[in-house]
PDB file of C-alpha atoms in Angstrom:
ATOM      1  CA  MET A   1       9.984  22.649  12.819  1.00 66.00           C
ATOM      2  CA  SER A   2       8.930  23.587   9.391  1.00 91.00           C
ATOM      3  CA  PHE A   3      10.678  20.830   7.911  1.00 96.00           C
ATOM      4  CA  SER A   4      10.132  17.162   7.409  1.00 97.00           C
ATOM      5  CA  LYS A   5      11.110  14.259   5.513  1.00 97.00           C
ATOM      6  CA  ILE A   6       9.349  11.052   4.912  1.00 98.00           C
ATOM      7  CA  TYR A   7       9.541   8.142   2.671  1.00 98.00           C
ATOM      8  CA  THR A   8       7.494   6.239   0.729  1.00 97.00           C
ATOM      9  CA  ARG A   9       7.696   4.004  -2.766  1.00 96.00           C
ATOM     10  CA  GLY A  10       6.853   4.390  -6.411  1.00 94.00           C
ATOM     11  CA  LEU A  11       6.225   1.519  -8.797  1.00 91.00           C
ATOM     12  CA  LEU A  12       7.458   0.926 -12.228  1.00 87.00           C
ATOM     13  CA  GLY A  13       6.901  -2.519 -13.109  1.00 80.00           C
ATOM     14  CA  LEU A  14       7.986  -4.740 -10.762  1.00 82.00           C
ATOM     15  CA  HIS A  15      10.645  -2.022  -9.507  1.00 89.00           C
ATOM     16  CA  ALA A  16       9.745  -0.032  -6.413  1.00 93.00           C
ATOM     17  CA  PRO A  17      11.950   3.498  -6.227  1.00 95.00           C
ATOM     18  CA  LEU A  18      12.196   4.968  -2.836  1.00 97.00           C
ATOM     19  CA  ILE A  19      10.719   8.226  -3.164  1.00 97.00           C
ATOM     20  CA  GLU A  20      11.606  11.454  -0.547  1.00 97.00           C
ATOM     21  CA  VAL A  21       8.396  13.339   0.440  1.00 97.00           C
ATOM     22  CA  GLU A  22       9.454  16.884   1.374  1.00 97.00           C
ATOM     23  CA  VAL A  23       7.564  19.364   3.098  1.00 97.00           C
ATOM     24  CA  HIS A  24       8.174  22.630   4.052  1.00 97.00           C
ATOM     25  CA  VAL A  25       5.936  25.467   5.611  1.00 96.00           C
ATOM     26  CA  SER A  26       6.853  28.826   5.363  1.00 95.00           C
ATOM     27  CA  GLN A  27       5.124  32.288   5.706  1.00 93.00           C
ATOM     28  CA  GLY A  28       3.118  33.762   2.831  1.00 92.00           C
ATOM     29  CA  LEU A  29      -0.493  33.245   1.144  1.00 94.00           C
ATOM     30  CA  PRO A  30      -2.114  29.617   2.144  1.00 94.00           C
ATOM     31  CA  SER A  31      -1.288  27.213  -0.388  1.00 95.00           C
ATOM     32  CA  LEU A  32       0.104  24.073  -1.417  1.00 95.00           C
ATOM     33  CA  THR A  33       1.986  23.232  -4.074  1.00 95.00           C
ATOM     34  CA  ILE A  34       3.286  19.354  -4.797  1.00 96.00           C
ATOM     35  CA  VAL A  35       6.416  19.552  -7.196  1.00 95.00           C
ATOM     36  CA  GLY A  36       8.617  16.462  -8.361  1.00 94.00           C
ATOM     37  CA  LEU A  37       6.810  15.087 -11.737  1.00 92.00           C
ATOM     38  CA  ALA A  38       3.607  14.373 -10.045  1.00 92.00           C
ATOM     39  CA  GLU A  39       0.781  13.556 -11.947  1.00 90.00           C
ATOM     40  CA  ALA A  40      -3.044  14.184 -12.060  1.00 90.00           C
ATOM     41  CA  ALA A  41      -3.597  11.479  -9.041  1.00 88.00           C
ATOM     42  CA  VAL A  42      -1.039  12.950  -6.987  1.00 91.00           C
ATOM     43  CA  ARG A  43      -1.891  16.545  -7.648  1.00 89.00           C
ATOM     44  CA  GLU A  44      -5.606  15.733  -6.653  1.00 92.00           C
ATOM     45  CA  SER A  45      -4.158  14.057  -3.099  1.00 94.00           C
ATOM     46  CA  LYS A  46      -4.167  18.034  -1.716  1.00 93.00           C
ATOM     47  CA  ASP A  47      -7.671  18.102  -1.739  1.00 94.00           C
ATOM     48  CA  ARG A  48      -8.144  14.347   0.214  1.00 96.00           C
ATOM     49  CA  VAL A  49      -5.618  15.404   2.525  1.00 97.00           C
ATOM     50  CA  ARG A  50      -6.916  18.245   3.781  1.00 97.00           C
ATOM     51  CA  SER A  51     -10.180  17.169   4.799  1.00 97.00           C
ATOM     52  CA  ALA A  52      -8.466  13.771   5.810  1.00 98.00           C
ATOM     53  CA  ILE A  53      -6.538  15.978   8.222  1.00 98.00           C
ATOM     54  CA  ILE A  54      -9.092  18.342   9.255  1.00 98.00           C
ATOM     55  CA  ASN A  55     -11.501  15.191   9.687  1.00 97.00           C
ATOM     56  CA  SER A  56      -9.075  13.357  12.109  1.00 97.00           C
ATOM     57  CA  GLY A  57      -8.658  16.506  14.916  1.00 96.00           C
ATOM     58  CA  PHE A  58      -5.677  18.012  13.499  1.00 97.00           C
ATOM     59  CA  GLN A  59      -5.541  21.653  12.293  1.00 97.00           C
ATOM     60  CA  PHE A  60      -4.335  22.137   8.509  1.00 97.00           C
ATOM     61  CA  PRO A  61      -1.311  24.841   8.409  1.00 96.00           C
ATOM     62  CA  THR A  62      -2.556  28.425   7.067  1.00 94.00           C
ATOM     63  CA  LYS A  63       0.527  28.877   5.357  1.00 95.00           C
ATOM     64  CA  ARG A  64       2.430  27.855   2.224  1.00 96.00           C
ATOM     65  CA  LEU A  65       2.947  24.601   2.160  1.00 97.00           C
ATOM     66  CA  THR A  66       5.652  22.993  -0.704  1.00 97.00           C
ATOM     67  CA  ILE A  67       6.183  19.340  -1.143  1.00 97.00           C
ATOM     68  CA  ASN A  68       8.523  18.023  -3.116  1.00 97.00           C
ATOM     69  CA  LEU A  69       8.242  14.115  -4.084  1.00 97.00           C
ATOM     70  CA  ALA A  70      11.871  13.267  -4.847  1.00 95.00           C
ATOM     71  CA  PRO A  71      13.660  12.504  -7.375  1.00 94.00           C
ATOM     72  CA  ALA A  72      11.983  14.847  -9.365  1.00 92.00           C
ATOM     73  CA  ASP A  73      13.450  13.402 -12.728  1.00 90.00           C
ATOM     74  CA  LEU A  74      10.986   9.884 -11.416  1.00 91.00           C
ATOM     75  CA  PRO A  75       7.246  10.093 -12.302  1.00 91.00           C
ATOM     76  CA  LYS A  76       5.103   9.785  -9.526  1.00 92.00           C
ATOM     77  CA  ASP A  77       1.230   8.235  -9.673  1.00 89.00           C
ATOM     78  CA  GLY A  78      -1.502   6.855  -8.011  1.00 88.00           C
ATOM     79  CA  SER A  79      -2.910   8.077  -4.959  1.00 93.00           C
ATOM     80  CA  ARG A  80      -0.377   5.548  -2.565  1.00 95.00           C
ATOM     81  CA  LEU A  81       1.374   8.998  -1.587  1.00 96.00           C
ATOM     82  CA  ASP A  82      -1.449  10.916   0.273  1.00 97.00           C
ATOM     83  CA  LEU A  83      -0.473   8.910   3.484  1.00 98.00           C
ATOM     84  CA  PRO A  84       3.181  10.564   3.938  1.00 97.00           C
ATOM     85  CA  ILE A  85       1.911  13.626   2.520  1.00 97.00           C
ATOM     86  CA  ALA A  86      -0.584  13.435   4.894  1.00 98.00           C
ATOM     87  CA  ILE A  87       2.170  12.732   7.997  1.00 98.00           C
ATOM     88  CA  GLY A  88       4.708  15.303   6.098  1.00 97.00           C
ATOM     89  CA  ILE A  89       2.423  18.279   6.745  1.00 98.00           C
ATOM     90  CA  LEU A  90       1.474  17.082  10.488  1.00 97.00           C
ATOM     91  CA  ILE A  91       5.531  16.668  11.328  1.00 97.00           C
ATOM     92  CA  ALA A  92       6.179  20.089   9.141  1.00 97.00           C
ATOM     93  CA  SER A  93       3.413  22.321  11.146  1.00 96.00           C
ATOM     94  CA  GLY A  94       4.642  21.012  14.697  1.00 96.00           C
ATOM     95  CA  GLN A  95       1.608  18.659  15.410  1.00 97.00           C
ATOM     96  CA  LEU A  96       3.785  15.323  15.438  1.00 97.00           C
ATOM     97  CA  PRO A  97       7.134  14.708  16.679  1.00 95.00           C
ATOM     98  CA  GLU A  98       9.994  15.600  14.605  1.00 92.00           C
ATOM     99  CA  ASN A  99      11.844  12.281  14.049  1.00 91.00           C
ATOM    100  CA  CYS A 100       8.696   9.884  14.337  1.00 95.00           C
ATOM    101  CA  ALA A 101       8.716   8.569  11.341  1.00 94.00           C
ATOM    102  CA  GLU A 102      12.221   8.154  10.023  1.00 92.00           C
ATOM    103  CA  ASP A 103      12.449   4.464  10.160  1.00 93.00           C
ATOM    104  CA  PHE A 104       9.170   3.734   8.177  1.00 97.00           C
ATOM    105  CA  GLU A 105       7.958   3.623   4.643  1.00 97.00           C
ATOM    106  CA  LEU A 106       4.410   4.868   4.367  1.00 98.00           C
ATOM    107  CA  ILE A 107       2.054   4.267   1.568  1.00 97.00           C
ATOM    108  CA  GLY A 108      -2.174   4.614   1.399  1.00 97.00           C
ATOM    109  CA  GLU A 109      -4.942   6.437   0.012  1.00 97.00           C
ATOM    110  CA  LEU A 110      -6.628   8.934   2.405  1.00 98.00           C
ATOM    111  CA  ALA A 111     -11.148   9.139   2.385  1.00 97.00           C
ATOM    112  CA  LEU A 112     -11.964  12.593   3.241  1.00 97.00           C
ATOM    113  CA  ASP A 113     -13.193  11.333   6.551  1.00 97.00           C
ATOM    114  CA  GLY A 114      -9.215   9.755   7.101  1.00 97.00           C
ATOM    115  CA  HIS A 115      -9.745   6.472   6.458  1.00 98.00           C
ATOM    116  CA  VAL A 116      -6.808   4.444   4.782  1.00 98.00           C
ATOM    117  CA  ARG A 117      -7.582   3.151   2.006  1.00 97.00           C
ATOM    118  CA  PRO A 118      -6.422  -0.228  -0.469  1.00 95.00           C
ATOM    119  CA  VAL A 119      -3.468   0.684  -2.894  1.00 94.00           C
ATOM    120  CA  SER A 120      -2.637  -1.535  -5.734  1.00 91.00           C
ATOM    121  CA  GLY A 121       1.148  -3.326  -5.833  1.00 91.00           C
ATOM    122  CA  THR A 122       1.731  -3.576  -2.055  1.00 93.00           C
ATOM    123  CA  LEU A 123       3.295  -6.857  -2.119  1.00 92.00           C
ATOM    124  CA  THR A 124       6.265  -4.762  -4.840  1.00 92.00           C
ATOM    125  CA  LEU A 125       6.477  -1.743  -2.458  1.00 95.00           C
ATOM    126  CA  ALA A 126       7.010  -4.156   0.602  1.00 94.00           C
ATOM    127  CA  MET A 127       9.327  -6.346  -1.100  1.00 93.00           C
ATOM    128  CA  ALA A 128      11.612  -3.422  -1.454  1.00 94.00           C
ATOM    129  CA  CYS A 129      10.829  -1.878   1.773  1.00 95.00           C
ATOM    130  CA  GLN A 130      12.418  -5.312   3.211  1.00 93.00           C
ATOM    131  CA  GLN A 131      15.221  -5.173   1.462  1.00 93.00           C
ATOM    132  CA  ALA A 132      16.041  -1.567   2.450  1.00 93.00           C
ATOM    133  CA  LYS A 133      15.404  -3.185   6.353  1.00 93.00           C
ATOM    134  CA  HIS A 134      13.141  -0.310   6.739  1.00 95.00           C
ATOM    135  CA  LYS A 135       9.669  -0.655   8.817  1.00 95.00           C
ATOM    136  CA  MET A 136       6.365   0.227   6.932  1.00 96.00           C
ATOM    137  CA  LEU A 137       2.683   1.153   7.375  1.00 97.00           C
ATOM    138  CA  LEU A 138       0.104   0.101   4.536  1.00 96.00           C
ATOM    139  CA  PRO A 139      -3.768   0.017   4.804  1.00 96.00           C
ATOM    140  CA  LEU A 140      -5.411  -2.836   6.766  1.00 95.00           C
ATOM    141  CA  ASP A 141      -7.255  -3.854   3.891  1.00 93.00           C
ATOM    142  CA  ASN A 142      -3.884  -4.782   1.886  1.00 92.00           C
ATOM    143  CA  SER A 143      -2.172  -6.551   5.222  1.00 90.00           C
ATOM    144  CA  GLN A 144      -3.292  -9.657   3.644  1.00 87.00           C
ATOM    145  CA  ASP A 145      -1.242  -9.254   0.598  1.00 85.00           C
ATOM    146  CA  ILE A 146       2.202  -8.987   2.336  1.00 88.00           C
ATOM    147  CA  SER A 147       1.060 -11.800   4.950  1.00 84.00           C
ATOM    148  CA  HIS A 148       3.436 -14.510   3.292  1.00 82.00           C
ATOM    149  CA  LEU A 149       6.253 -11.868   3.351  1.00 87.00           C
ATOM    150  CA  PRO A 150       8.872 -12.915   6.087  1.00 82.00           C
ATOM    151  CA  ASN A 151      11.214 -10.480   7.879  1.00 85.00           C
ATOM    152  CA  LEU A 152       9.435  -7.383   7.411  1.00 90.00           C
ATOM    153  CA  GLU A 153       8.190  -5.367  10.124  1.00 92.00           C
ATOM    154  CA  CYS A 154       4.767  -3.814   8.962  1.00 95.00           C
ATOM    155  CA  TYR A 155       1.781  -2.321  10.536  1.00 96.00           C
ATOM    156  CA  PRO A 156      -1.885  -2.263   9.082  1.00 96.00           C
ATOM    157  CA  VAL A 157      -3.656   0.822   9.462  1.00 97.00           C
ATOM    158  CA  SER A 158      -7.373   1.708   9.016  1.00 97.00           C
ATOM    159  CA  HIS A 159      -7.286   5.422  10.230  1.00 98.00           C
ATOM    160  CA  LEU A 160      -4.963   8.846   9.774  1.00 98.00           C
ATOM    161  CA  LYS A 161      -5.967   8.895  13.559  1.00 97.00           C
ATOM    162  CA  GLU A 162      -4.270   5.581  14.378  1.00 97.00           C
ATOM    163  CA  VAL A 163      -1.273   6.377  12.523  1.00 97.00           C
ATOM    164  CA  CYS A 164      -0.577   9.551  14.280  1.00 97.00           C
ATOM    165  CA  ASP A 165      -1.607   8.074  17.799  1.00 97.00           C
ATOM    166  CA  HIS A 166       1.108   5.848  17.140  1.00 97.00           C
ATOM    167  CA  PHE A 167       3.595   8.288  16.801  1.00 97.00           C
ATOM    168  CA  LEU A 168       2.403  10.396  19.507  1.00 96.00           C
ATOM    169  CA  GLY A 169       2.790   7.580  22.029  1.00 95.00           C
ATOM    170  CA  ILE A 170      -1.248   7.183  22.860  1.00 95.00           C
ATOM    171  CA  LYS A 171      -1.550   4.103  20.986  1.00 94.00           C
ATOM    172  CA  SER A 172       0.643   1.547  19.387  1.00 94.00           C
ATOM    173  CA  LEU A 173      -0.202  -0.054  16.278  1.00 94.00           C
ATOM    174  CA  SER A 174       0.357  -3.677  16.069  1.00 93.00           C
ATOM    175  CA  SER A 175       2.350  -5.638  13.221  1.00 92.00           C
ATOM    176  CA  ILE A 176       1.225  -8.446  11.225  1.00 89.00           C
ATOM    177  CA  GLU A 177       2.409 -11.458  12.020  1.00 83.00           C
ATOM    178  CA  PRO A 178       3.501 -13.728   9.276  1.00 76.00           C
ATOM    179  CA  ALA A 179       0.924 -16.200   7.787  1.00 70.00           C
ATOM    180  CA  THR A 180       1.492 -19.773   8.744  1.00 64.00           C
ATOM    181  CA  THR A 181       2.547 -22.336   5.999  1.00 57.00           C
ATOM    182  CA  SER A 182      -0.255 -24.586   5.204  1.00 58.00           C
ATOM    183  CA  ASN A 183      -0.999 -27.192   2.128  1.00 59.00           C
ATOM    184  CA  GLN A 184      -1.334 -25.785  -1.621  1.00 69.00           C
ATOM    185  CA  MET A 185      -4.778 -25.005  -2.383  1.00 77.00           C
ATOM    186  CA  PRO A 186      -5.504 -27.664  -5.294  1.00 82.00           C
ATOM    187  CA  TYR A 187      -5.874 -25.824  -8.824  1.00 85.00           C
ATOM    188  CA  LYS A 188      -9.242 -25.628 -10.273  1.00 85.00           C
ATOM    189  CA  PHE A 189      -8.461 -27.257 -13.156  1.00 86.00           C
ATOM    190  CA  ASP A 190      -6.590 -30.506 -12.567  1.00 90.00           C
ATOM    191  CA  LEU A 191      -4.982 -33.290 -14.432  1.00 90.00           C
ATOM    192  CA  ALA A 192      -6.790 -36.294 -12.583  1.00 88.00           C
ATOM    193  CA  ASP A 193     -10.325 -34.612 -13.842  1.00 88.00           C
ATOM    194  CA  VAL A 194      -8.963 -35.849 -17.399  1.00 88.00           C
ATOM    195  CA  LYS A 195     -10.592 -39.476 -18.486  1.00 87.00           C
ATOM    196  CA  GLY A 196      -8.938 -41.317 -21.069  1.00 85.00           C
ATOM    197  CA  GLN A 197      -6.254 -39.701 -23.489  1.00 86.00           C
ATOM    198  CA  LEU A 198      -3.555 -41.469 -21.868  1.00 90.00           C
ATOM    199  CA  ARG A 199      -0.745 -40.447 -24.623  1.00 91.00           C
ATOM    200  CA  PRO A 200      -1.311 -36.979 -24.268  1.00 90.00           C
ATOM    201  CA  ARG A 201      -1.376 -37.278 -20.692  1.00 92.00           C
ATOM    202  CA  ARG A 202       2.075 -38.956 -20.675  1.00 93.00           C
ATOM    203  CA  ALA A 203       3.334 -36.507 -23.378  1.00 92.00           C
ATOM    204  CA  LEU A 204       2.151 -33.422 -20.347  1.00 93.00           C
ATOM    205  CA  GLU A 205       3.951 -35.379 -17.764  1.00 93.00           C
ATOM    206  CA  ILE A 206       6.898 -35.719 -19.818  1.00 94.00           C
ATOM    207  CA  ALA A 207       7.164 -31.794 -20.819  1.00 92.00           C
ATOM    208  CA  ALA A 208       6.326 -31.301 -17.107  1.00 92.00           C
ATOM    209  CA  ALA A 209       9.147 -33.192 -15.469  1.00 92.00           C
ATOM    210  CA  GLY A 210      11.556 -32.055 -18.509  1.00 92.00           C
ATOM    211  CA  GLY A 211      10.641 -28.439 -18.676  1.00 89.00           C
ATOM    212  CA  HIS A 212       9.574 -29.231 -22.899  1.00 91.00           C
ATOM    213  CA  SER A 213       7.321 -26.548 -25.113  1.00 88.00           C
ATOM    214  CA  LEU A 214       4.414 -28.527 -26.380  1.00 88.00           C
ATOM    215  CA  LEU A 215       2.556 -28.211 -29.338  1.00 88.00           C
ATOM    216  CA  PHE A 216      -1.187 -29.174 -29.260  1.00 86.00           C
ATOM    217  CA  LYS A 217      -2.267 -29.981 -33.070  1.00 87.00           C
ATOM    218  CA  GLY A 218      -5.917 -31.558 -33.678  1.00 87.00           C
ATOM    219  CA  PRO A 219      -9.187 -30.686 -34.809  1.00 90.00           C
ATOM    220  CA  PRO A 220     -11.482 -28.987 -32.904  1.00 87.00           C
ATOM    221  CA  GLY A 221     -12.843 -30.766 -29.697  1.00 87.00           C
ATOM    222  CA  THR A 222     -10.332 -33.166 -29.291  1.00 87.00           C
ATOM    223  CA  GLY A 223      -9.153 -31.731 -25.965  1.00 88.00           C
ATOM    224  CA  LYS A 224      -6.064 -29.383 -26.932  1.00 89.00           C
ATOM    225  CA  THR A 225      -7.313 -26.716 -24.642  1.00 87.00           C
ATOM    226  CA  LEU A 226      -8.810 -29.188 -21.916  1.00 89.00           C
ATOM    227  CA  LEU A 227      -5.562 -30.608 -21.739  1.00 91.00           C
ATOM    228  CA  ALA A 228      -3.213 -26.991 -21.812  1.00 90.00           C
ATOM    229  CA  SER A 229      -5.412 -25.537 -18.965  1.00 90.00           C
ATOM    230  CA  ARG A 230      -4.378 -28.811 -16.635  1.00 91.00           C
ATOM    231  CA  LEU A 231      -0.414 -28.423 -17.066  1.00 91.00           C
ATOM    232  CA  PRO A 232       0.036 -25.777 -14.247  1.00 90.00           C
ATOM    233  CA  SER A 233      -1.182 -29.047 -11.908  1.00 91.00           C
ATOM    234  CA  ILE A 234       2.091 -31.233 -12.632  1.00 91.00           C
ATOM    235  CA  LEU A 235       4.238 -28.896 -13.117  1.00 90.00           C
ATOM    236  CA  PRO A 236       7.120 -28.354  -9.967  1.00 89.00           C
ATOM    237  CA  PRO A 237       6.276 -26.244  -7.195  1.00 88.00           C
ATOM    238  CA  LEU A 238       6.986 -22.354  -7.278  1.00 88.00           C
ATOM    239  CA  SER A 239      10.119 -21.700  -5.363  1.00 87.00           C
ATOM    240  CA  ASN A 240       9.801 -18.704  -2.542  1.00 85.00           C
ATOM    241  CA  GLN A 241      11.458 -16.079  -4.793  1.00 85.00           C
ATOM    242  CA  GLU A 242       8.502 -17.168  -7.995  1.00 87.00           C
ATOM    243  CA  THR A 243       5.625 -17.199  -5.493  1.00 86.00           C
ATOM    244  CA  LEU A 244       6.694 -13.837  -4.758  1.00 86.00           C
ATOM    245  CA  GLU A 245       7.341 -12.613  -8.468  1.00 86.00           C
ATOM    246  CA  VAL A 246       3.845 -13.839  -9.422  1.00 87.00           C
ATOM    247  CA  ALA A 247       2.155 -12.687  -6.681  1.00 86.00           C
ATOM    248  CA  SER A 248       3.489  -9.230  -7.108  1.00 87.00           C
ATOM    249  CA  ILE A 249       2.535  -8.881 -10.943  1.00 85.00           C
ATOM    250  CA  TYR A 250      -1.215  -9.727  -9.534  1.00 85.00           C
ATOM    251  CA  SER A 251      -0.642  -7.290  -7.248  1.00 85.00           C
ATOM    252  CA  ILE A 252       0.275  -4.834  -8.938  1.00 84.00           C
ATOM    253  CA  SER A 253      -2.735  -5.583 -11.514  1.00 80.00           C
ATOM    254  CA  ASN A 254      -5.353  -5.903  -8.575  1.00 78.00           C
ATOM    255  CA  THR A 255      -6.055  -9.366  -9.869  1.00 80.00           C
ATOM    256  CA  PRO A 256      -7.222 -12.436  -7.975  1.00 77.00           C
ATOM    257  CA  HIS A 257      -4.898 -14.929  -7.457  1.00 79.00           C
ATOM    258  CA  THR A 258      -4.029 -17.887  -5.176  1.00 81.00           C
ATOM    259  CA  PHE A 259      -0.900 -17.710  -3.381  1.00 83.00           C
ATOM    260  CA  GLY A 260       1.490 -20.014  -4.449  1.00 83.00           C
ATOM    261  CA  GLN A 261       0.232 -21.651  -8.025  1.00 87.00           C
ATOM    262  CA  ARG A 262       1.816 -21.374 -11.003  1.00 88.00           C
ATOM    263  CA  PRO A 263      -0.410 -19.016 -13.519  1.00 86.00           C
ATOM    264  CA  PHE A 264      -2.045 -20.172 -16.722  1.00 85.00           C
ATOM    265  CA  ARG A 265      -2.412 -17.649 -19.769  1.00 81.00           C
ATOM    266  CA  ALA A 266      -4.503 -18.452 -22.684  1.00 80.00           C
ATOM    267  CA  PRO A 267      -4.340 -15.467 -25.303  1.00 80.00           C
ATOM    268  CA  HIS A 268      -6.619 -15.261 -28.187  1.00 76.00           C
ATOM    269  CA  HIS A 269      -5.350 -15.899 -31.671  1.00 74.00           C
ATOM    270  CA  THR A 270      -6.449 -12.700 -32.374  1.00 79.00           C
ATOM    271  CA  ALA A 271      -3.622 -11.255 -30.076  1.00 77.00           C
ATOM    272  CA  SER A 272      -1.495  -9.022 -31.574  1.00 77.00           C
ATOM    273  CA  ALA A 273       2.380  -8.715 -30.461  1.00 72.00           C
ATOM    274  CA  ILE A 274       1.465  -5.596 -28.134  1.00 71.00           C
ATOM    275  CA  ALA A 275      -1.394  -7.792 -26.584  1.00 72.00           C
ATOM    276  CA  LEU A 276       0.730 -10.465 -25.791  1.00 71.00           C
ATOM    277  CA  VAL A 277       4.457  -9.081 -24.784  1.00 67.00           C
ATOM    278  CA  GLY A 278       2.906  -5.903 -23.390  1.00 64.00           C
ATOM    279  CA  GLY A 279       3.973  -2.141 -24.387  1.00 60.00           C
ATOM    280  CA  GLY A 280       3.395   1.645 -23.877  1.00 56.00           C
ATOM    281  CA  CYS A 281       5.693   4.392 -22.156  1.00 52.00           C
ATOM    282  CA  HIS A 282       4.932   3.316 -18.559  1.00 50.00           C
ATOM    283  CA  LEU A 283       5.403  -0.827 -17.505  1.00 47.00           C
ATOM    284  CA  GLN A 284       2.815  -0.792 -15.073  1.00 47.00           C
ATOM    285  CA  THR A 285       0.036   0.472 -16.929  1.00 42.00           C
ATOM    286  CA  THR A 286       0.947  -1.996 -19.421  1.00 42.00           C
ATOM    287  CA  MET A 287       0.731  -4.696 -17.113  1.00 45.00           C
ATOM    288  CA  ARG A 288      -3.005  -3.629 -15.778  1.00 43.00           C
ATOM    289  CA  HIS A 289      -3.786  -4.635 -19.557  1.00 38.00           C
ATOM    290  CA  SER A 290      -1.649  -7.346 -20.523  1.00 40.00           C
ATOM    291  CA  LYS A 291       0.057 -10.100 -18.175  1.00 45.00           C
ATOM    292  CA  GLN A 292       1.055 -12.461 -20.511  1.00 45.00           C
ATOM    293  CA  LEU A 293       4.733 -12.454 -20.820  1.00 44.00           C
ATOM    294  CA  CYS A 294       4.969 -11.600 -16.813  1.00 48.00           C
ATOM    295  CA  ASP A 295       2.724 -14.685 -16.245  1.00 51.00           C
ATOM    296  CA  LEU A 296       4.468 -16.756 -18.977  1.00 49.00           C
ATOM    297  CA  GLU A 297       7.911 -16.376 -16.564  1.00 52.00           C
ATOM    298  CA  ASN A 298       6.366 -18.163 -14.060  1.00 63.00           C
ATOM    299  CA  GLY A 299       3.739 -20.216 -15.718  1.00 63.00           C
ATOM    300  CA  SER A 300       2.196 -21.706 -18.706  1.00 62.00           C
ATOM    301  CA  ASP A 301       1.296 -20.476 -22.012  1.00 59.00           C
ATOM    302  CA  SER A 302      -1.476 -21.663 -24.373  1.00 58.00           C
ATOM    303  CA  ILE A 303      -1.669 -20.184 -27.756  1.00 49.00           C
ATOM    304  CA  LEU A 304      -3.942 -22.039 -29.911  1.00 48.00           C
ATOM    305  CA  ARG A 305      -4.758 -22.334 -33.879  1.00 48.00           C
ATOM    306  CA  GLU A 306      -0.972 -21.033 -34.736  1.00 47.00           C
ATOM    307  CA  LYS A 307      -2.149 -20.730 -38.149  1.00 46.00           C
ATOM    308  CA  GLN A 308      -4.402 -18.116 -37.622  1.00 49.00           C
ATOM    309  CA  PHE A 309      -1.830 -15.928 -35.736  1.00 45.00           C
ATOM    310  CA  CYS A 310      -0.033 -13.409 -38.265  1.00 48.00           C
ATOM    311  CA  THR A 311       4.233 -14.169 -38.551  1.00 47.00           C
ATOM    312  CA  VAL A 312       4.878 -10.528 -37.012  1.00 45.00           C
ATOM    313  CA  VAL A 313       3.452 -11.984 -33.398  1.00 46.00           C
ATOM    314  CA  LEU A 314       4.494 -15.917 -34.081  1.00 44.00           C
ATOM    315  CA  SER A 315       8.308 -14.296 -34.442  1.00 43.00           C
ATOM    316  CA  PHE A 316       8.379 -12.008 -31.955  1.00 44.00           C
ATOM    317  CA  PRO A 317      10.752 -12.205 -29.137  1.00 44.00           C
ATOM    318  CA  ILE A 318       9.919 -13.658 -25.491  1.00 43.00           C
TER     319      ILE A 318
END
């Protein structure tokens, strides 16, 4: 067979649209062309994929290779397409069975020796894969990110050879076992640590119970930041959907986060409107640098010294 189709996912903010990696092997001078609005990191994958295939014990086709990333009008970035491109080439060149990956979605960056490296945003990708009722292959180092996601058949891999052995029926991969529900980790900043401050503590408790906004006002050193940073510890627990939404945001931005805890953001008073709510042509790039708006959805946000904010920032809609 000289044609193959592999499924994977892209990232546009918190959305993970389906991407079809189409590989065609034809007669002609040896070359590899990637089309379909691929950005620099994707175009560079041709060199990584070539070395990974050879170092995994397979033959890289000495023919004309054309790789199409559909839909063609959707920008594709990141190195997560390395693994599906490599598997597509091996299927199209006849080194793997024709329909071995038709029920799978593959993500992962390839090292030159064939090892599969972790990528960002795996939880968002896995949630979309779960809704599509597909199986998933992802890097082993990302398996912890999706261990709390139920009803998803997912296989962690550490090397391209493991994926090929699974599709060839030589050695089957083991799926990820769902993480058991455990007690929530204590917050780093807890309201129980605050001594005194009876009236402010009471105000925080009322606001947390009723979902009200708070305004902290007072001279420096009176405990405004101290109290604000401890508000998440008394807020109601996140629902399952809210927990996954918060975790997916941190997964995209590659920021460590304790699963199940409400986020707390404290932007500086010199922050601009763009820094607070994000901007740019790609939302994903924006969130890597500013997560203020996203964290505000299911957490708490502290903006102190409101008189020092410019009018445009204070009036910006959230």
